[in-house]
Tab-separated table of C-alpha atoms in Angstrom:
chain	number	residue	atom	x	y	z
A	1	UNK	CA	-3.714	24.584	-14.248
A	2	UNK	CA	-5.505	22.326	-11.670
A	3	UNK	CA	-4.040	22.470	-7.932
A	4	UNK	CA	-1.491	19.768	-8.152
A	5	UNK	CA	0.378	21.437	-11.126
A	6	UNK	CA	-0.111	24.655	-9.080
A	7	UNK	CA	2.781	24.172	-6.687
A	8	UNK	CA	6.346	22.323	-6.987
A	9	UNK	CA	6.435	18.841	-5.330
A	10	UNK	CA	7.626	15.332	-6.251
A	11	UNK	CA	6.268	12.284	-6.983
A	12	UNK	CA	7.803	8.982	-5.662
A	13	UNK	CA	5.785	6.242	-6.784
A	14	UNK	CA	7.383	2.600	-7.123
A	15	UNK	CA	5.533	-0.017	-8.856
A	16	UNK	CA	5.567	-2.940	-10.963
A	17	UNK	CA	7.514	-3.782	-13.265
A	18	UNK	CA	10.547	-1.821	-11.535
A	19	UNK	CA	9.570	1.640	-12.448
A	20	UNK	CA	10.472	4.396	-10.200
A	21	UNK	CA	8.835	7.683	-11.240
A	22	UNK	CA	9.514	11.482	-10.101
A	23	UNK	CA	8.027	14.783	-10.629
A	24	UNK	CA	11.071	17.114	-11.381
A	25	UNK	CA	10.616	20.193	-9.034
A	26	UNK	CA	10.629	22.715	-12.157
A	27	UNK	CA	9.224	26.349	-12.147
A	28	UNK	CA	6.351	25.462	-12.793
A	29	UNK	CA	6.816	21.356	-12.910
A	30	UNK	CA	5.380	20.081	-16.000
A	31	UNK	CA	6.371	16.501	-16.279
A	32	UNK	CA	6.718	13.143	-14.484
A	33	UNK	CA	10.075	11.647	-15.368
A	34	UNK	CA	10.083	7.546	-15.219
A	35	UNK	CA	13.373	6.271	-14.370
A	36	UNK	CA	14.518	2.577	-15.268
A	37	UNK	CA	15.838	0.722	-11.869
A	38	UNK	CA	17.433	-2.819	-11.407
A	39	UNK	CA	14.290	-3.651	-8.855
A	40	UNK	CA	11.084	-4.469	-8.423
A	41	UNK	CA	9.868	-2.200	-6.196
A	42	UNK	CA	6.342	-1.557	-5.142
A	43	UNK	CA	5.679	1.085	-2.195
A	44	UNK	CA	3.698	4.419	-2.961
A	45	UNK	CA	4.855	7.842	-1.730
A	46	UNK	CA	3.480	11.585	-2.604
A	47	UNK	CA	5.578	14.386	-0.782
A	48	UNK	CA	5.985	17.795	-1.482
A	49	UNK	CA	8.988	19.404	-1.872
A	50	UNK	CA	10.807	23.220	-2.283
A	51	UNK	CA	11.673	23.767	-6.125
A	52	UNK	CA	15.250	22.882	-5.971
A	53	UNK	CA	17.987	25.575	-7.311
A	54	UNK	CA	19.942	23.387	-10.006
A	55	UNK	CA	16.759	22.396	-11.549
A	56	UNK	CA	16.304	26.115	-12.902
A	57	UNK	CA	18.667	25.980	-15.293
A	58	UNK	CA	17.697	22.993	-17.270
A	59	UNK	CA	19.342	22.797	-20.841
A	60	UNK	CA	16.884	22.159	-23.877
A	61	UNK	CA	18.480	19.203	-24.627
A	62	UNK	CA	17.773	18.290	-20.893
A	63	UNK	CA	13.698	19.887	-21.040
A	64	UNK	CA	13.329	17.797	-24.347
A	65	UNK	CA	14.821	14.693	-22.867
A	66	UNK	CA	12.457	15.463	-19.983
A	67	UNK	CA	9.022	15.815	-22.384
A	68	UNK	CA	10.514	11.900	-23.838
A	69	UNK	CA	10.432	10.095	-20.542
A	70	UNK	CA	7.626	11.924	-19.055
A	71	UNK	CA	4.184	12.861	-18.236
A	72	UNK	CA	2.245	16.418	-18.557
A	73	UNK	CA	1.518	17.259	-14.972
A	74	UNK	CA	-1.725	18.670	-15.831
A	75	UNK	CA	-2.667	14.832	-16.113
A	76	UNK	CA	-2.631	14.295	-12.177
A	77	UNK	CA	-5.939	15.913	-10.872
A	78	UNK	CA	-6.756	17.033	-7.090
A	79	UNK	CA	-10.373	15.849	-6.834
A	80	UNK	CA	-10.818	16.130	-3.002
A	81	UNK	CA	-8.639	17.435	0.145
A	82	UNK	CA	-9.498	18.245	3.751
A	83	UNK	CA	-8.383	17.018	7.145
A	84	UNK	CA	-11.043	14.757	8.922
A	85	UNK	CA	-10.463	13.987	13.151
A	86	UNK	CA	-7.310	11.464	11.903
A	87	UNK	CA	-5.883	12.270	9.351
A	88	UNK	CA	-5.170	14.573	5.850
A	89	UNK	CA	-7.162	13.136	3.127
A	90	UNK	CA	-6.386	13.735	-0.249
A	91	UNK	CA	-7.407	11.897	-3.365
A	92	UNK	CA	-5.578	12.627	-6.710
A	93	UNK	CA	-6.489	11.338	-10.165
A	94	UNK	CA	-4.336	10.308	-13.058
A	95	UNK	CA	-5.755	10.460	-16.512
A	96	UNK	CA	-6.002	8.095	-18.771
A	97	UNK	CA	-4.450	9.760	-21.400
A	98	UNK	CA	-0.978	9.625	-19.085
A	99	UNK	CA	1.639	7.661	-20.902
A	100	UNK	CA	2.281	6.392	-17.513
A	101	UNK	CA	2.034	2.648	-15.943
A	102	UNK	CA	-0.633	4.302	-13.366
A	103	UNK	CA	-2.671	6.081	-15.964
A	104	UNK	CA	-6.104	5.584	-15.030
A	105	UNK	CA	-5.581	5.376	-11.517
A	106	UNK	CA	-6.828	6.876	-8.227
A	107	UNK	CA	-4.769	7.495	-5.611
A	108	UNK	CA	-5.582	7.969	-1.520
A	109	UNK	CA	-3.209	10.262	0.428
A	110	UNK	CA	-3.786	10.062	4.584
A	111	UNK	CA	-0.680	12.368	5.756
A	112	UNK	CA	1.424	15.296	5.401
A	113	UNK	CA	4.344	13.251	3.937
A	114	UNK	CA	1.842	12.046	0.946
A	115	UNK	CA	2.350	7.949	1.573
A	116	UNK	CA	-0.198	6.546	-0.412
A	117	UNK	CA	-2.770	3.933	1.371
A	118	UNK	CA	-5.505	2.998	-1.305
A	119	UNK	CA	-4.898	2.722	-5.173
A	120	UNK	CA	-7.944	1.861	-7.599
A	121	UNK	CA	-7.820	1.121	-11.283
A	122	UNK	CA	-11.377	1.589	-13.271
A	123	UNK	CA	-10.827	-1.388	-15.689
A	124	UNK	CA	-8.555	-4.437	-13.396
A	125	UNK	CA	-7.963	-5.181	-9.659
A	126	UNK	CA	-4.596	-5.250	-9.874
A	127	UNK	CA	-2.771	-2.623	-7.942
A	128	UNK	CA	1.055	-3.435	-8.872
A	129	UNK	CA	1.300	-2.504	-5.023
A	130	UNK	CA	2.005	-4.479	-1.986
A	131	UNK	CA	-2.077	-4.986	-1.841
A	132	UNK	CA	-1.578	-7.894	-4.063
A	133	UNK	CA	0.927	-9.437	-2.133
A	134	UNK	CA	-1.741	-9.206	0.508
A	135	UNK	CA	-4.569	-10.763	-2.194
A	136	UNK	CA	-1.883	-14.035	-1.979
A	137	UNK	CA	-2.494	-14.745	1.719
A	138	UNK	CA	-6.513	-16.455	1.311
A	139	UNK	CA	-4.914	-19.960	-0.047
A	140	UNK	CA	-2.907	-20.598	2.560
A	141	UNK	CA	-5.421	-20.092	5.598
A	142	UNK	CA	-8.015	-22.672	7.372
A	143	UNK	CA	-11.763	-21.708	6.351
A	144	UNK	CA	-13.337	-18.696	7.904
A	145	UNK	CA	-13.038	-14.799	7.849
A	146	UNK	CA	-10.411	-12.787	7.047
A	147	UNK	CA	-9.402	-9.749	8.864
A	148	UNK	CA	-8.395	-6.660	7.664
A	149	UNK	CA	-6.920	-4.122	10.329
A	150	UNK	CA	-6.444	-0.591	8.468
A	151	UNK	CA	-8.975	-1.228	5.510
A	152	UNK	CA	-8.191	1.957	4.094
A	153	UNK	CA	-10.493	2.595	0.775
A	154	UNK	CA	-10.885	-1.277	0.228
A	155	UNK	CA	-7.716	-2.036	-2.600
A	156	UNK	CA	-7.119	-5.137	-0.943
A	157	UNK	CA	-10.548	-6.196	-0.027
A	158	UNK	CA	-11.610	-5.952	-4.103
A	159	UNK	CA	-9.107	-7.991	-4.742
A	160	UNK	CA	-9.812	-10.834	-2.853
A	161	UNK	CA	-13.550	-11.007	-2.636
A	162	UNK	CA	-13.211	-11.012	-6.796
A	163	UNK	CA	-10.282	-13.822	-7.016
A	164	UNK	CA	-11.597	-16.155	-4.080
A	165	UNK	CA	-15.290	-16.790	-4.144
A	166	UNK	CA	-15.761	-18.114	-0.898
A	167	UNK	CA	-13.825	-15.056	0.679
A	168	UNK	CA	-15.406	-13.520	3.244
A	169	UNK	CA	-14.017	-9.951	4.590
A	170	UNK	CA	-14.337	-7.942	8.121
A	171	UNK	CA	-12.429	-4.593	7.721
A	172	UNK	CA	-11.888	-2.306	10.435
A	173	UNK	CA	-10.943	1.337	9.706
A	174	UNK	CA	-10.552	4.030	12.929
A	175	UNK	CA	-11.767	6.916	10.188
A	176	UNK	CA	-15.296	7.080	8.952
A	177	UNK	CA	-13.893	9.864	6.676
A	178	UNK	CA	-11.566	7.045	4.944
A	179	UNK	CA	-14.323	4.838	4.479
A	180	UNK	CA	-17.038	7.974	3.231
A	181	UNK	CA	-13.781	8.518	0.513
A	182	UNK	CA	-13.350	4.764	-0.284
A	183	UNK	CA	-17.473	4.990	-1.138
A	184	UNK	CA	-17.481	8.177	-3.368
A	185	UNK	CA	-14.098	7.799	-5.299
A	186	UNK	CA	-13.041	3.986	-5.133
A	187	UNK	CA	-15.861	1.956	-6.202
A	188	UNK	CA	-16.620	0.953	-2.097
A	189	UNK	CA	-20.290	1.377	-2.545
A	190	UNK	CA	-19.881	-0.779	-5.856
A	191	UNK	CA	-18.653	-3.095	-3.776
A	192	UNK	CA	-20.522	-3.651	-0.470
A	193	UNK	CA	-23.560	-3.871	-2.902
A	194	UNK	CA	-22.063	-6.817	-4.900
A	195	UNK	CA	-20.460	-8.649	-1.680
A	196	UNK	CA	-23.280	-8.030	0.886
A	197	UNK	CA	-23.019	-11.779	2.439
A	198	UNK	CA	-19.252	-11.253	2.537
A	199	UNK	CA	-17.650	-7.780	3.358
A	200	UNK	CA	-18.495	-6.128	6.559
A	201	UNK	CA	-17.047	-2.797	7.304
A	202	UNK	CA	-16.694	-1.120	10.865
A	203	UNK	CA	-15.361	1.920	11.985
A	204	UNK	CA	-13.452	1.072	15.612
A	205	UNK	CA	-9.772	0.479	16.912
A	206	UNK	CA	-8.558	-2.351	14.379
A	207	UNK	CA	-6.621	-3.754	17.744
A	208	UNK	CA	-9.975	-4.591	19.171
A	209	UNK	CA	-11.411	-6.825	16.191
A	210	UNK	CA	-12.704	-9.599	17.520
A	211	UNK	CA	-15.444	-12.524	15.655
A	212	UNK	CA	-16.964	-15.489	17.258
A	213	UNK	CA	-14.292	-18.974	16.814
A	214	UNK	CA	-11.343	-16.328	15.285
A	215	UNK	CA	-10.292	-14.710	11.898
A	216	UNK	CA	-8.713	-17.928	9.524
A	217	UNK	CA	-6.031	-14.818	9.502
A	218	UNK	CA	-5.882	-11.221	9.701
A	219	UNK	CA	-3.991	-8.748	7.054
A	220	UNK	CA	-2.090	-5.573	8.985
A	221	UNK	CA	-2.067	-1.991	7.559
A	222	UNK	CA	-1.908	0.264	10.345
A	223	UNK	CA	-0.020	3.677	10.023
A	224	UNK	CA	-0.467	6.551	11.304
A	225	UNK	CA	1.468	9.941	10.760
A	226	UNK	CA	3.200	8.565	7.952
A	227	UNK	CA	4.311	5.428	10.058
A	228	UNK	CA	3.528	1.895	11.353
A	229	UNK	CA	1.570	2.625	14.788
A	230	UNK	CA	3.790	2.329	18.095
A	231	UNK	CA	1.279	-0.313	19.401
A	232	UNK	CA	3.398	-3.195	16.564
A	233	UNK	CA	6.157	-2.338	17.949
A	234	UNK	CA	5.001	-4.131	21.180
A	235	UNK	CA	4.971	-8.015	21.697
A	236	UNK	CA	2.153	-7.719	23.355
A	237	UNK	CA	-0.213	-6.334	20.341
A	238	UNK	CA	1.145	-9.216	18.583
A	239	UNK	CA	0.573	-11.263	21.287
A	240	UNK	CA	-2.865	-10.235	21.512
A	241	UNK	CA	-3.799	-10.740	17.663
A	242	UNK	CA	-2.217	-14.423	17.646
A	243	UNK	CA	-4.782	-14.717	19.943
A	244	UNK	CA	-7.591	-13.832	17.645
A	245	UNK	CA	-6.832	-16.597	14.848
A	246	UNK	CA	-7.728	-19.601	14.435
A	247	UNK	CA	-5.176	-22.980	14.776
A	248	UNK	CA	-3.616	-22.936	11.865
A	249	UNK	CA	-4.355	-19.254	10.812
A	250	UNK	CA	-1.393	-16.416	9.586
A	251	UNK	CA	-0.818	-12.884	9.877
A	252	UNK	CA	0.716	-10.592	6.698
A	253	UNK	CA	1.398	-7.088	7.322
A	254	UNK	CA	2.562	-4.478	5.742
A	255	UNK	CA	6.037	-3.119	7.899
A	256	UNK	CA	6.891	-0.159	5.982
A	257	UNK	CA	10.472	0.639	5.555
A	258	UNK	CA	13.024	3.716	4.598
A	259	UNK	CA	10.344	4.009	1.974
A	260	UNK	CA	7.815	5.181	4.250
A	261	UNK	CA	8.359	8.977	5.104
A	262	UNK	CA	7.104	9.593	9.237
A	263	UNK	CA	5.477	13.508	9.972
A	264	UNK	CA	8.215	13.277	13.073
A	265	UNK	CA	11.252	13.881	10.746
A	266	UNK	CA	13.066	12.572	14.284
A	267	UNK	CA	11.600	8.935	13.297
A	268	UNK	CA	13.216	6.629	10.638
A	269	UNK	CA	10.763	4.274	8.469
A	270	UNK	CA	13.204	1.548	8.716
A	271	UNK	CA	13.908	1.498	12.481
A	272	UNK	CA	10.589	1.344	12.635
A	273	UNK	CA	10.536	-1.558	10.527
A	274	UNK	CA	12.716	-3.253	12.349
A	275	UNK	CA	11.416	-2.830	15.715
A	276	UNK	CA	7.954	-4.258	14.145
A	277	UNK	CA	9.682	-7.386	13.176
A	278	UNK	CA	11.686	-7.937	16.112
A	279	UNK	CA	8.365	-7.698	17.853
A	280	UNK	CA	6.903	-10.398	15.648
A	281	UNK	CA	9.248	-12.406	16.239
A	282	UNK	CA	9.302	-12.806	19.565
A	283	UNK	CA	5.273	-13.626	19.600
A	284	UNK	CA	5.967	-15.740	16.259
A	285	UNK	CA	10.105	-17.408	16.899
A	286	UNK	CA	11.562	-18.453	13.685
A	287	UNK	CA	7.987	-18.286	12.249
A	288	UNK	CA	8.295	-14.545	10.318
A	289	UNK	CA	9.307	-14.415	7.138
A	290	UNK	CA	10.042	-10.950	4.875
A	291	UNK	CA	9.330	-10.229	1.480
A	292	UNK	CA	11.304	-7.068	-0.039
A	293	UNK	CA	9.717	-5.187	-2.324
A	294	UNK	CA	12.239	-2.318	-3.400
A	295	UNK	CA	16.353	-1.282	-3.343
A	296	UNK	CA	17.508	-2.744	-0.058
A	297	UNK	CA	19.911	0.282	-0.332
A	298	UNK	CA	17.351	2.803	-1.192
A	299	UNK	CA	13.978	2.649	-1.059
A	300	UNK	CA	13.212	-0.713	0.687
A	301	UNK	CA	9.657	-1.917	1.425
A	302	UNK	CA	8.432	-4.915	3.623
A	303	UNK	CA	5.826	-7.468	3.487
A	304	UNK	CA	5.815	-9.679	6.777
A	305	UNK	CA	4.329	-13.202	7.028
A	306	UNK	CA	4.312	-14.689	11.033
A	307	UNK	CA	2.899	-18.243	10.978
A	308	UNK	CA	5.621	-19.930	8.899
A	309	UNK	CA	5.542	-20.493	5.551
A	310	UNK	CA	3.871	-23.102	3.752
A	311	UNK	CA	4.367	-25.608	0.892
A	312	UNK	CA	5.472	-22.546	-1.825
A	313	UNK	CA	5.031	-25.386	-4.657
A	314	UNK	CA	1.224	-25.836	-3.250
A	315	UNK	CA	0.976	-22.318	-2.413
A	316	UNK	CA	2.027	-21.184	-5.867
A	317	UNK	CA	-0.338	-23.329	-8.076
A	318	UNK	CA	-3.493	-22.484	-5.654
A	319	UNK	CA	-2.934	-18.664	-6.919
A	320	UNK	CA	-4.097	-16.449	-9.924
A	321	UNK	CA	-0.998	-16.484	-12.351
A	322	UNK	CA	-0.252	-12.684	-11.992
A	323	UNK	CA	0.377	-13.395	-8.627
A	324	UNK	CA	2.571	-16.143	-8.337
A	325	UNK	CA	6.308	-14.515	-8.482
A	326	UNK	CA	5.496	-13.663	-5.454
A	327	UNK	CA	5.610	-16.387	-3.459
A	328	UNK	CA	9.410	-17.179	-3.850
A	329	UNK	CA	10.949	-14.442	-2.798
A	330	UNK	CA	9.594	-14.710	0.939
A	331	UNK	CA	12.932	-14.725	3.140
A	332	UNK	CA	12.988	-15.879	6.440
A	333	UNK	CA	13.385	-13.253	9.159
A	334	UNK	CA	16.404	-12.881	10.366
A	335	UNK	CA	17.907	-15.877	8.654
């Protein structure tokens, strides 16, 4: 048994269609149990847990039940884990042979609480994760670069430098760890060498991004400790990045939300959230619009657009089809 299967924890891993899927904390777990919801919900989240008591006395009729909906765990593989200077790296593999809407895929872990902040499939770009949503922001921006703040192993960056041709990327990632594990397990390498005129990767403070006439727009993903950084909760940050786009440009970022499990257990994902919005909007009044991706009542997820939003008719025809249900269900903020 590999080291995942080796110890009792959970998997919480919303995606698309409206699919959430846990790891039942049996002794020792064996499979993944995929449970129907009314949703369409699309955050990732690893955590261990403790075995819990009323799972040890599982009927057969229960176990067998179990074995129908689920996966073997001995199809989700450890391939590398260590703590760099920032964070706690792990990178997990599911196998293809998983009966399982993320069989296939590879998975990057950064914290303790196991939220997941890079996913990469071998055969399509498509995540089914909130990286797509970010993959609809290029049509709607004036020419020039886009930013990425928190580039993480690249998931959004493939995605847009193969579905917009005259794309061009600057990511900025604080961990050169992130990025060494983004060029060994997610196709990175692969990458850079095929977009060479048009992704350019550093390894600084995302806040201090900066390129000569301004990004066309920049795309947010900055967590750390298992939540959204303090410095978003600030007007000022936001302030300071409206101040690195061009006229005309737009911000998306990724806000977290009860979803998102913080180290602090004193924190809450979705006070968090909504102190990152509130900051928004005061840079950005009546210009930030939300896009949920999961149970409002359970497991909610945020996408935030500041700029306003755009023709959606327009917006909607100038995208690749699998991404175009997306673009109606942006909600103003606050409205």
């Amino acid at each position: 048994m590999n080291s995942v299967a080796a110890q009792n924890f959970k998997i919480s891993i919303q995606i698309q269609p409206s699919l959430q899927c846990f790891l039942l904390p049996s002794s020792p777990p064996k499979f993944l149990k995929i449970l129907h919801k009314p949703q369409n919900p699309i955050t990732l989240k690893f955590c261990p847990i403790q075995a819990a008591s009323n799972h040890k006395s599982i009927t057969s009729t229960n176990q067998q039940q179990e074995q129908d909906d689920g996966i073997p765990i001995e199809h989700v593989k450890t391939l590398v884990k260590f703590k760099s200077r920032h964070n706690y790296i792990r990178v997990l593999q599911v196998s293809r042979r998983a009966d399982h809407p993320l069989a296939g895929s590879r998975l990057l872990l950064l914290d303790a609480p196991g939220n997941i902040h890079s996913i990469s499939f071998l055969f399509k770009s498509i995540t089914n994760a909130y990286y797509d949503v970010f993959a609809t922001l290029p049509p709607i921006l004036p020419p020039g670069p886009l930013g990425i703040l928190g580039f993480g192993a690249g998931s959004a960056a493939k995605l847009i430098l193969e579905m917009y041709p005259q794309g061009v990327i600057h990511g900025y990632e604080l961990d050169p760890a992130v990025i060494s594990v983004g060029r060994e397990y997610f196709g990175l390498s692969k990458v850079e060498k095929q977009y060479p005129d048009r992704l350019f990767i550093y390894i600084s403070n995302a806040l201090n991004a900066s390129v000569k006439d301004g990004y066309s727009g920049l795309l947010v993903d900055l967590f750390s400790k298992g939540c959204v950084i303090p410095e978003l909760q600030n007007p000022d940050t936001w302030q300071k990045l409206k101040g690195k786009l061009k006229k005309g440009g737009r911000i998306m970022v990724n806000v977290g939300g009860s979803c998102v499990e913080p180290e602090d257990i004193r924190k809450n994902g979705k006070v968090i959230m909504e102190e990152t919005l509130e900051a928004m909007n005061k840079v950005f009044p009546g210009e930030v619009f939300v896009l949920n991706l999961g149970n409002k009542k359970q497991e909610d997820s945020t996408v935030a657009l500041a700029g306003g939003l755009p023709d959606l008719e327009k917006w909607m025809m100038s995208l690749p089809k699998p991404l175009r249900f997306y673009v109606d269900r942006w909600k103003k903020y606050g409205g």
